[in-house]
PDB file of C-alpha atoms in Angstrom:
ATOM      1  CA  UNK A  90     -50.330 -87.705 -14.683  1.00  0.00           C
ATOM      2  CA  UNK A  91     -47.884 -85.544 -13.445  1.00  0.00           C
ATOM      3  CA  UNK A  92     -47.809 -81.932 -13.761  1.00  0.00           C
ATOM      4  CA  UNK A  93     -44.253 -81.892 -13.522  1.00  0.00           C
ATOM      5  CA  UNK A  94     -42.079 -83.239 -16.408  1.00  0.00           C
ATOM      6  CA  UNK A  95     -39.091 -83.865 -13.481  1.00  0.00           C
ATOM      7  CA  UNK A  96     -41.674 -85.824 -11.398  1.00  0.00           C
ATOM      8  CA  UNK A  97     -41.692 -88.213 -14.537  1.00  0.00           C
ATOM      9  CA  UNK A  98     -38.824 -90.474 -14.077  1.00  0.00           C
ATOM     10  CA  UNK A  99     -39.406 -90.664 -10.464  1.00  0.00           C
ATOM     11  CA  UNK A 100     -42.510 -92.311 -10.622  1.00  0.00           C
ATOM     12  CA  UNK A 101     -41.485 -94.754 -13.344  1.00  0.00           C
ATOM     13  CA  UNK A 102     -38.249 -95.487 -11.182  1.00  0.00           C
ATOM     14  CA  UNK A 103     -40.857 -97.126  -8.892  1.00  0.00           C
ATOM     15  CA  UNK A 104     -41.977 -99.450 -11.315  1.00  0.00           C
ATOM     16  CA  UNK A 105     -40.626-102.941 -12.422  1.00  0.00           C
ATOM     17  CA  UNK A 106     -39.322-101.704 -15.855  1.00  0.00           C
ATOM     18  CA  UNK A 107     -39.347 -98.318 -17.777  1.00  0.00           C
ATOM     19  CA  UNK A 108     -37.947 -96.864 -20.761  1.00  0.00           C
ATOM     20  CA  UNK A 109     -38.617 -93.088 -21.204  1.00  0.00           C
ATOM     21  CA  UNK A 110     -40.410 -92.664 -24.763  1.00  0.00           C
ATOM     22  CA  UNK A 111     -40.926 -88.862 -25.815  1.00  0.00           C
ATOM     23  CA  UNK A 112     -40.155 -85.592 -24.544  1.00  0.00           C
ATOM     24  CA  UNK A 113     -41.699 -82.833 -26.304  1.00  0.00           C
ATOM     25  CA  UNK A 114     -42.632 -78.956 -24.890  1.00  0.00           C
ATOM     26  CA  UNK A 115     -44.660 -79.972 -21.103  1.00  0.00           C
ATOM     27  CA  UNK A 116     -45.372 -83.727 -22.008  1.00  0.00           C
ATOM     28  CA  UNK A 117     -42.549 -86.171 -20.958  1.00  0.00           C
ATOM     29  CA  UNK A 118     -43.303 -89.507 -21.586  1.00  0.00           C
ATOM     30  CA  UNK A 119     -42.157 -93.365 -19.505  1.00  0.00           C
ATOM     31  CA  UNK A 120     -43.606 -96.572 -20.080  1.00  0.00           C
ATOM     32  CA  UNK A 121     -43.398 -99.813 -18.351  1.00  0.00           C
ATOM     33  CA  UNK A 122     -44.808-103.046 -16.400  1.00  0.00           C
ATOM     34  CA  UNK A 123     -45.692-102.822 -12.589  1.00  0.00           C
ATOM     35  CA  UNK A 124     -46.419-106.354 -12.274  1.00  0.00           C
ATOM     36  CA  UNK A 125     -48.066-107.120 -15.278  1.00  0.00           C
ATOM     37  CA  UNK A 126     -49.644-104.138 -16.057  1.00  0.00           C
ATOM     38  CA  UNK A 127     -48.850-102.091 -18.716  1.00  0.00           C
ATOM     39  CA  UNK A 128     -48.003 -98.645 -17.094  1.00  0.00           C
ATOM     40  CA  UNK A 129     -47.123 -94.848 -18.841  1.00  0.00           C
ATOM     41  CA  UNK A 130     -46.425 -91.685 -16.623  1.00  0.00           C
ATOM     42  CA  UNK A 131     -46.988 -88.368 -18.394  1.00  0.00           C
ATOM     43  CA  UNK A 132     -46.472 -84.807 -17.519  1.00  0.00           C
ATOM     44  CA  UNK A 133     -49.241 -82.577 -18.332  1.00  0.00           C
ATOM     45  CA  UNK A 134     -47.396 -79.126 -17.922  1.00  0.00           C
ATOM     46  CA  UNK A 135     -49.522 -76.460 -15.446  1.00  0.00           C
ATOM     47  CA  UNK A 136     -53.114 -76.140 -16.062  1.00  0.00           C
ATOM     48  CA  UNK A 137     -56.377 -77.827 -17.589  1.00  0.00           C
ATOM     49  CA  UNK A 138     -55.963 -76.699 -21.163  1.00  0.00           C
ATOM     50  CA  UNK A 139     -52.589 -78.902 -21.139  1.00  0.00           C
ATOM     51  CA  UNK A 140     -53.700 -81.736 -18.999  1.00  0.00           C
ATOM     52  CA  UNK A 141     -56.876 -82.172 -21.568  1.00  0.00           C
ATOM     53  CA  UNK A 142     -54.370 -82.338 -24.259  1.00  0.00           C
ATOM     54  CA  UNK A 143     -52.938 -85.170 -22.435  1.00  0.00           C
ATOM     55  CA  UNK A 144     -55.892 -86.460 -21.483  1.00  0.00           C
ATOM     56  CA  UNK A 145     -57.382 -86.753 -24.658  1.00  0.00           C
ATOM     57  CA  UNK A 146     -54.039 -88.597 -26.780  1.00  0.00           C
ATOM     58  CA  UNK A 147     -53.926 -90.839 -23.772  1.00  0.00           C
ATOM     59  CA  UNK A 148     -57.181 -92.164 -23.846  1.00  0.00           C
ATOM     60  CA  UNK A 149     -57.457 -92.138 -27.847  1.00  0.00           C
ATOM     61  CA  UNK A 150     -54.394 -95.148 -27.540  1.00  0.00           C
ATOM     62  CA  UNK A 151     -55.980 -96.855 -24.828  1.00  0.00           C
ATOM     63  CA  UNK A 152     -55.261 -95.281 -21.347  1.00  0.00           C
ATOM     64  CA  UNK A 153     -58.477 -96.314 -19.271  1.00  0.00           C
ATOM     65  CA  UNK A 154     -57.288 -95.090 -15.657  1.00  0.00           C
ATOM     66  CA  UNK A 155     -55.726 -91.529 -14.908  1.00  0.00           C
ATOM     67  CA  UNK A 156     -54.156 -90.730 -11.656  1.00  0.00           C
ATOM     68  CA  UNK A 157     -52.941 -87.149 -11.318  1.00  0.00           C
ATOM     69  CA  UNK A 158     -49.662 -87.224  -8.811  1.00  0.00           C
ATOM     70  CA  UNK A 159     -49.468 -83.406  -8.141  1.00  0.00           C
ATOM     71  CA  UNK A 160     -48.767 -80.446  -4.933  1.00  0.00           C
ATOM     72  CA  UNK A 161     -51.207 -78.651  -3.765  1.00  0.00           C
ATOM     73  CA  UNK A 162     -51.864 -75.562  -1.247  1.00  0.00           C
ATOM     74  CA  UNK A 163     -53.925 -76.432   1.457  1.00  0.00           C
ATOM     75  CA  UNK A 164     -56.565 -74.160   3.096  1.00  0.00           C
ATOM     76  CA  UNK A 165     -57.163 -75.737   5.634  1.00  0.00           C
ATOM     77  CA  UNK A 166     -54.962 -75.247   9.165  1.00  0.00           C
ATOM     78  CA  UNK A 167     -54.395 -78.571  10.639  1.00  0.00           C
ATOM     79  CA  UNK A 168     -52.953 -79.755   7.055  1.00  0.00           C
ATOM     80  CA  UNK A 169     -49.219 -80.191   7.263  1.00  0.00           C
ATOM     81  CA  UNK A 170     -46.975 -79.284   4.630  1.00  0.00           C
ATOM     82  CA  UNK A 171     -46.009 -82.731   3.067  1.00  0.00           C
ATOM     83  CA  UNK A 172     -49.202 -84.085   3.601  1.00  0.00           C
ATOM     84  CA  UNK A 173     -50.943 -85.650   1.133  1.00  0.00           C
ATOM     85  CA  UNK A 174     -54.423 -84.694   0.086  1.00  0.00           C
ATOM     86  CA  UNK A 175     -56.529 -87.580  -1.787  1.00  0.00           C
ATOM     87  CA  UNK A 176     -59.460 -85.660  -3.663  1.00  0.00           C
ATOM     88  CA  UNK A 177     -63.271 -86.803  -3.560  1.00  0.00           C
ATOM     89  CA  UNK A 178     -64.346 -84.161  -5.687  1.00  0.00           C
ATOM     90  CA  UNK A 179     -63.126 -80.596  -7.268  1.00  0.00           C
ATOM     91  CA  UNK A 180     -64.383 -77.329  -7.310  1.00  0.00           C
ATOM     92  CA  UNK A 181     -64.683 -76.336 -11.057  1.00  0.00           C
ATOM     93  CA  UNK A 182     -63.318 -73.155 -11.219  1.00  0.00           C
ATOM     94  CA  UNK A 183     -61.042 -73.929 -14.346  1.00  0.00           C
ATOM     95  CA  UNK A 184     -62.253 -72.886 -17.737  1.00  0.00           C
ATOM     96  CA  UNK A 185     -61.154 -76.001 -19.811  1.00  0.00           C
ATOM     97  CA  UNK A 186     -63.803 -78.341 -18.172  1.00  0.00           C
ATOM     98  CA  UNK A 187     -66.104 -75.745 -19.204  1.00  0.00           C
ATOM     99  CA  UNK A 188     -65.646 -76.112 -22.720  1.00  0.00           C
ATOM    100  CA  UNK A 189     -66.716 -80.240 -22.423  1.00  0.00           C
ATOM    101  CA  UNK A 190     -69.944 -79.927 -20.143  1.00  0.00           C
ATOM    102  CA  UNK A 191     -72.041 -77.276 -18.284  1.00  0.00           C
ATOM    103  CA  UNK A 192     -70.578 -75.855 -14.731  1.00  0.00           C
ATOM    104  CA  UNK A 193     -73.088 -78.416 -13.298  1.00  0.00           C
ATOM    105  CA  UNK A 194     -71.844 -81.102 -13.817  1.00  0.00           C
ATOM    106  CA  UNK A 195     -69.778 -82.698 -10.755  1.00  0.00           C
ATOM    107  CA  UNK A 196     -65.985 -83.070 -10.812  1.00  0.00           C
ATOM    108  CA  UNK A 197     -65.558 -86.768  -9.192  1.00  0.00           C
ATOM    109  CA  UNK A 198     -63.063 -89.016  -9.104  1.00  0.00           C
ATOM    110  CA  UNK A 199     -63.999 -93.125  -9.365  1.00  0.00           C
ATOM    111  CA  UNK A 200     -64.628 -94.420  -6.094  1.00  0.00           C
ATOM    112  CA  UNK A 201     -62.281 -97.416  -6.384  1.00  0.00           C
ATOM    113  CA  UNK A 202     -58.968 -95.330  -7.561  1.00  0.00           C
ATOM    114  CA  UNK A 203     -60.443 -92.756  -4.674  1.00  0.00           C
ATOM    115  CA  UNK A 204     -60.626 -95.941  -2.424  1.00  0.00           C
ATOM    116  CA  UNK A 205     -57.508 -97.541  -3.630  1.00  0.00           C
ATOM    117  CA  UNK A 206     -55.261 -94.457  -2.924  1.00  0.00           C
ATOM    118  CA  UNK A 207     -56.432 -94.416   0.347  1.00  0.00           C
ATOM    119  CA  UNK A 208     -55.291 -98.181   1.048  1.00  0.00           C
ATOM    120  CA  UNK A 209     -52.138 -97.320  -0.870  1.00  0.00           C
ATOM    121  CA  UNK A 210     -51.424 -94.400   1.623  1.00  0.00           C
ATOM    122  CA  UNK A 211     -52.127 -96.363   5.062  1.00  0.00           C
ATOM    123  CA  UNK A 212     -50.193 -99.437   4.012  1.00  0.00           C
ATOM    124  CA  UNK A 213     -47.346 -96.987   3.570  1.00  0.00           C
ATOM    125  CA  UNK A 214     -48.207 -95.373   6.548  1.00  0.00           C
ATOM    126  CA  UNK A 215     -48.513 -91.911   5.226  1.00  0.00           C
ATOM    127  CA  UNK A 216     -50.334 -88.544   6.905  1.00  0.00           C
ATOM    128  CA  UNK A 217     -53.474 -88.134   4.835  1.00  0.00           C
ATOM    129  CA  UNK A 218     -56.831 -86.346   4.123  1.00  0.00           C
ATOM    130  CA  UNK A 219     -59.666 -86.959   2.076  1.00  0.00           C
ATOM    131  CA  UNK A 220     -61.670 -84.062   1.016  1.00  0.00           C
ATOM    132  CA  UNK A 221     -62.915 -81.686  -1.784  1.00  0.00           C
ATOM    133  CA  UNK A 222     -60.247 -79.309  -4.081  1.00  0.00           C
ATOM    134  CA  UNK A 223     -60.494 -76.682  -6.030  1.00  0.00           C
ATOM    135  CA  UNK A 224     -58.710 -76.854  -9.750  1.00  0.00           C
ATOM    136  CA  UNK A 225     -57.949 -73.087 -10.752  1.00  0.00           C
ATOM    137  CA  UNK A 226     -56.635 -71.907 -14.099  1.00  0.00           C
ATOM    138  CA  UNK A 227     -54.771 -69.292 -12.327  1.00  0.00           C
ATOM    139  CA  UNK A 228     -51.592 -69.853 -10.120  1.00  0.00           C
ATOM    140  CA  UNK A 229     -52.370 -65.863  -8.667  1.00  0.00           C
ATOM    141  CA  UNK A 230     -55.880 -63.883  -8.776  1.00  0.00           C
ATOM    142  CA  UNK A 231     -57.890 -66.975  -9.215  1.00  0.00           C
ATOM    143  CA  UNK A 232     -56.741 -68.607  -6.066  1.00  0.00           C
ATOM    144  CA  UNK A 233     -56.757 -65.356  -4.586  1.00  0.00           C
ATOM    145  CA  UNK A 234     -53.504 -63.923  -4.386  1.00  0.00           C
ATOM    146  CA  UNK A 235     -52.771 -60.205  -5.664  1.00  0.00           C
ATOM    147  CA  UNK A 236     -50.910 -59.730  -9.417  1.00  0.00           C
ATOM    148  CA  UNK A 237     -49.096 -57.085  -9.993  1.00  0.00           C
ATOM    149  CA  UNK A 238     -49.480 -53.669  -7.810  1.00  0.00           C
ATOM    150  CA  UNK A 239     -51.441 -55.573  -5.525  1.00  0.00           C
ATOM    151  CA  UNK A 240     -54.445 -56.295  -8.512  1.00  0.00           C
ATOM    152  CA  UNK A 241     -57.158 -58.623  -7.247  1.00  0.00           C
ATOM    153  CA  UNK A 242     -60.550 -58.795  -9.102  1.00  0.00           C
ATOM    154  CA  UNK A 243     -63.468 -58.727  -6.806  1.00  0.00           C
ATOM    155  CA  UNK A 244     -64.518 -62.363  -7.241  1.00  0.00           C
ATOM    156  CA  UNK A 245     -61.434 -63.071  -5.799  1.00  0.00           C
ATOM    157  CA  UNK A 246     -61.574 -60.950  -2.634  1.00  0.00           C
ATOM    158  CA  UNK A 247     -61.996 -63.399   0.163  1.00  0.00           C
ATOM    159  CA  UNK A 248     -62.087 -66.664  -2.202  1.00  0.00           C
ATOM    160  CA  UNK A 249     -59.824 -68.255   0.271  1.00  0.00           C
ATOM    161  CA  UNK A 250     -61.717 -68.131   3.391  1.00  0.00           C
ATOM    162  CA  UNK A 251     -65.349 -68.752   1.829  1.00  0.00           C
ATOM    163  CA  UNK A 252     -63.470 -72.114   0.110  1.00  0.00           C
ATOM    164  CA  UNK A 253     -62.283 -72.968   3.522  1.00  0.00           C
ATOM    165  CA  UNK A 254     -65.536 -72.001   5.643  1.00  0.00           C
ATOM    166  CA  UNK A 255     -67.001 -74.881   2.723  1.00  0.00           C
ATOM    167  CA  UNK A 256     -64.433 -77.127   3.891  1.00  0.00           C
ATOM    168  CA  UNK A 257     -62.452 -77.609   0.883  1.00  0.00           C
ATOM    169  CA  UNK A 258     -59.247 -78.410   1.432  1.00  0.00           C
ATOM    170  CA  UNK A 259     -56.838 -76.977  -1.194  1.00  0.00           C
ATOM    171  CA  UNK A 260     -56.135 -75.409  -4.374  1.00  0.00           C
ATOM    172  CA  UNK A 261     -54.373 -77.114  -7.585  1.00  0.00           C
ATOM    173  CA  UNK A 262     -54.838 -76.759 -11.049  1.00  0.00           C
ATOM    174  CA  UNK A 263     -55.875 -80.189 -12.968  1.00  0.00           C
ATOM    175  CA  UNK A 264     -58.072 -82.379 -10.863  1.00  0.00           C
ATOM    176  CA  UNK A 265     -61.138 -81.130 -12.369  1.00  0.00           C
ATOM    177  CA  UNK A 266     -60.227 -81.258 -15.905  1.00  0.00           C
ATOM    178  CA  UNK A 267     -59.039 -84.847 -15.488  1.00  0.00           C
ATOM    179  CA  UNK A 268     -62.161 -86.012 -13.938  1.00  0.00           C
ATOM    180  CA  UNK A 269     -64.753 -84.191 -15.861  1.00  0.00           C
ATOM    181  CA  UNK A 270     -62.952 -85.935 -18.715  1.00  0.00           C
ATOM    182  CA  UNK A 271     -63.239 -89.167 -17.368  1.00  0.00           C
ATOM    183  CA  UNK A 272     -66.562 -88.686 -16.056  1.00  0.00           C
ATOM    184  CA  UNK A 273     -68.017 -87.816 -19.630  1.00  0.00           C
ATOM    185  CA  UNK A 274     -65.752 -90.730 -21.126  1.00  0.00           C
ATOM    186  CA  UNK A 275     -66.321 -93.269 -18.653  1.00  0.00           C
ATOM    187  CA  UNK A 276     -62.998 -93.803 -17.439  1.00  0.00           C
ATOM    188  CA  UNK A 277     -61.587 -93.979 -14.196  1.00  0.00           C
ATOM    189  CA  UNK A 278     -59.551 -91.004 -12.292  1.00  0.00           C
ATOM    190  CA  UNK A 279     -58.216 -90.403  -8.934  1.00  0.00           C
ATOM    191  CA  UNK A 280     -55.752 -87.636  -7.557  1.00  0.00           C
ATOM    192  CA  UNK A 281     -53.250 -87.586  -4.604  1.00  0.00           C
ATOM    193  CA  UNK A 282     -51.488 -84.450  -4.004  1.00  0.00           C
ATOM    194  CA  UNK A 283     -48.840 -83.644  -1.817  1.00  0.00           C
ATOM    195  CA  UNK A 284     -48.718 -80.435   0.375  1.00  0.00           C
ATOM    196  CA  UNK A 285     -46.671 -78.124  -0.553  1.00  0.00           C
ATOM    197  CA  UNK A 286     -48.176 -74.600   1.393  1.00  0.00           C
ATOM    198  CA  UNK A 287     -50.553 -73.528   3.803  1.00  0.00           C
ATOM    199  CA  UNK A 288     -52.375 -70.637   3.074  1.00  0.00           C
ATOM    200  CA  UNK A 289     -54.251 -70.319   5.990  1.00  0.00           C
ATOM    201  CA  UNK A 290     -50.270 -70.710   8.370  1.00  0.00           C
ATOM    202  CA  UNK A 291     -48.586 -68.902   5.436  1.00  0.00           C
ATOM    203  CA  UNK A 292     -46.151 -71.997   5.350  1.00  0.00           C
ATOM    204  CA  UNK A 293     -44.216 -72.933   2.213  1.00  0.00           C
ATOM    205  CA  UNK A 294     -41.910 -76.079   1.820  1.00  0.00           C
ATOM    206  CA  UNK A 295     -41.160 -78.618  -1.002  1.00  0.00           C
ATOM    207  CA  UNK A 296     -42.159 -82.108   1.208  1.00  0.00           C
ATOM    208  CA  UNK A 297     -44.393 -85.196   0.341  1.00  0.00           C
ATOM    209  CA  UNK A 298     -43.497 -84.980  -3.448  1.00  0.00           C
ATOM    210  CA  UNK A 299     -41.779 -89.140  -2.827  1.00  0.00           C
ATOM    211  CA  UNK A 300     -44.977 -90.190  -1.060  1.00  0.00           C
ATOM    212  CA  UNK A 301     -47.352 -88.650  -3.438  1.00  0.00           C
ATOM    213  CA  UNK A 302     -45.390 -90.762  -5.769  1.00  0.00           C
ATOM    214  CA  UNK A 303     -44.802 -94.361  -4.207  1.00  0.00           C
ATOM    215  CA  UNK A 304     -48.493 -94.107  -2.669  1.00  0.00           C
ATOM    216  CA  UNK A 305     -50.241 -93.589  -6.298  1.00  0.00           C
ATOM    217  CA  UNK A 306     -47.756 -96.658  -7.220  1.00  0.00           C
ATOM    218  CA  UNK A 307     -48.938 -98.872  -4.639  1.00  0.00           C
ATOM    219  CA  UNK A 308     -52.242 -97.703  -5.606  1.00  0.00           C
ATOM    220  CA  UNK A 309     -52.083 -99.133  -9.121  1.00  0.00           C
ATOM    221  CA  UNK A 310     -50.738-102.561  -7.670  1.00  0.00           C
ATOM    222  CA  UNK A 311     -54.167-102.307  -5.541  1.00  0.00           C
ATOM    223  CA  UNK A 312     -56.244-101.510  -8.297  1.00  0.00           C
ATOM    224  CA  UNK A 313     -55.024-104.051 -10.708  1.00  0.00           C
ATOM    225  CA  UNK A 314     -55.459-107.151  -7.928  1.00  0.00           C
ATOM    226  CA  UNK A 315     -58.928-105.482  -7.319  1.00  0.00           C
ATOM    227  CA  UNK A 316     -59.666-105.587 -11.617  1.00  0.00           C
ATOM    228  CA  UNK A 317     -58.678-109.450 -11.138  1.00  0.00           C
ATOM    229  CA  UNK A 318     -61.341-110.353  -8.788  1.00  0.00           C
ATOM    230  CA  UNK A 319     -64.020-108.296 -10.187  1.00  0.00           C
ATOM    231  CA  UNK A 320     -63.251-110.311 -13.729  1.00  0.00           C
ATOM    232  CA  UNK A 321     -63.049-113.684 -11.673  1.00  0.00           C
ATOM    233  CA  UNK A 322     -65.957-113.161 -10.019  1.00  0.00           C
ATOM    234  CA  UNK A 323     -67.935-111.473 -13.280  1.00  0.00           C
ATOM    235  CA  UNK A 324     -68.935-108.065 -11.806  1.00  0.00           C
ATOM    236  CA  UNK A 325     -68.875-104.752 -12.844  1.00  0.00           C
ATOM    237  CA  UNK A 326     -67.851-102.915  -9.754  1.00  0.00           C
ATOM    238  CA  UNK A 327     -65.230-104.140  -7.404  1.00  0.00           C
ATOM    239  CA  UNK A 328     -66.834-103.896  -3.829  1.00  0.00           C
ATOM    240  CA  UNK A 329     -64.506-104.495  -0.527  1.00  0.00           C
ATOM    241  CA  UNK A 330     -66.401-107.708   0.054  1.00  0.00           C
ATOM    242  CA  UNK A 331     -64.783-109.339  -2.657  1.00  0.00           C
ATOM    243  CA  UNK A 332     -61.775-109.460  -0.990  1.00  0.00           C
TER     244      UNK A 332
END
């Protein structure tokens, strides 16, 4: 799950066949086999009341695992742009996720798509972290840069700094929508974002957007040999044991 529409195609290129099947306003549309697993890559468009859209037809025909393959800002300094951040958690500060469940209830990803993108990543050999976002339903003021004439709201005076002092790591705008949807549904999400900025250096550069990509690939190979044992060997969770 994309944000992009243009990130589409170059996920699915990664796969062992694809065939792109709609295009319509933010949601483009591939499906294929990686291995032997049935595969789709959809763009959500910017923001959680899109990605729940998605979300929602997705897992109404059958989609039981949703990895978001987005960019990020990081706020933390030692992060590199072209990184790639792997979320444990997200900061709710969307609305959308709102509208499902009250504000407590945690944003978290599944352990084993959490788990698997992190193999994924050091097979491939990739600079990562692992660490807490924050999802945002606003690209300016609500991660805490001025609108117009310099306009910042008060809540968002110093949001930056007291999200870094907490040691979260960066700001996007659909991890928390995705997995308080598959939290409530009891499905399975993960996210892997590449770095595109640092607030805290007040760097900018397009970088990491291929590995973001071929690691949440590589990930799904991982995750469906991982489904395989845990159905040979008649368990519910996969555990690293069973390897």
């Amino acid at each position: 799950m994309p944000g992009d529409s243009d990130r589409v195609p170059k996920i699915a290129q990664l796969w062992d066949s694809s065939k792109e099947v709609s295009m319509h306003r933010e949601y483009r549309v591939w499906s294929g086999l990686l291995g032997n697993e049935k595969v789709s890559a959809c763009s959500t468009g910017i923001g959680g009341p899109a990605t729940a859209i998605a979300f929602e037809e997705l897992a109404a025909i059958g989609a039981d695992t949703f990895i978001r393959v987005g960019s990020c800002g990081a706020i933390q300094r030692e992060i590199k742009l072209g990184d790639l951040v792997i979320a444990s958690g997200a900061v709710r500060l969307d609305g959308t996720s709102k509208q499902y469940v009250c504000p407590e209830y945690p944003a978290a990803p599944s352990y084993d798509v959490t788990l698997a993108l992190i193999e994924a990543t050091e097979r491939l050999g990739y600079r990562y972290h692992v660490g807490y976002t924050a999802s945002s339903d606003s690209f300016y003021v609500g991660q805490g840069r001025p609108g117009l004439r310099n306009y910042l709201p008060k809540d968002s005076v110093g949001l930056v700094d007291s999200l870094s002092s907490a040691n979260v790591l960066s700001f996007e705008m659909e991890a928390s929508t995705i997995f308080t949807l598959a939290g409530i549904y009891g499905l399975r999400s993960g996210c892997i974002c590449a770095v595109y900025a640092n607030r805290i250096t007040d760097e900018f550069k397009i970088a990491g957007e291929d590995e973001a990509c071929r690691a949440a690939v590589e990930a799904v190979k991982i995750l469906s040999r991982w489904d395989q044992e845990r159905e040979h060997k008649r368990k519910r969770y996969w555990h690293p044991s069973m390897s």
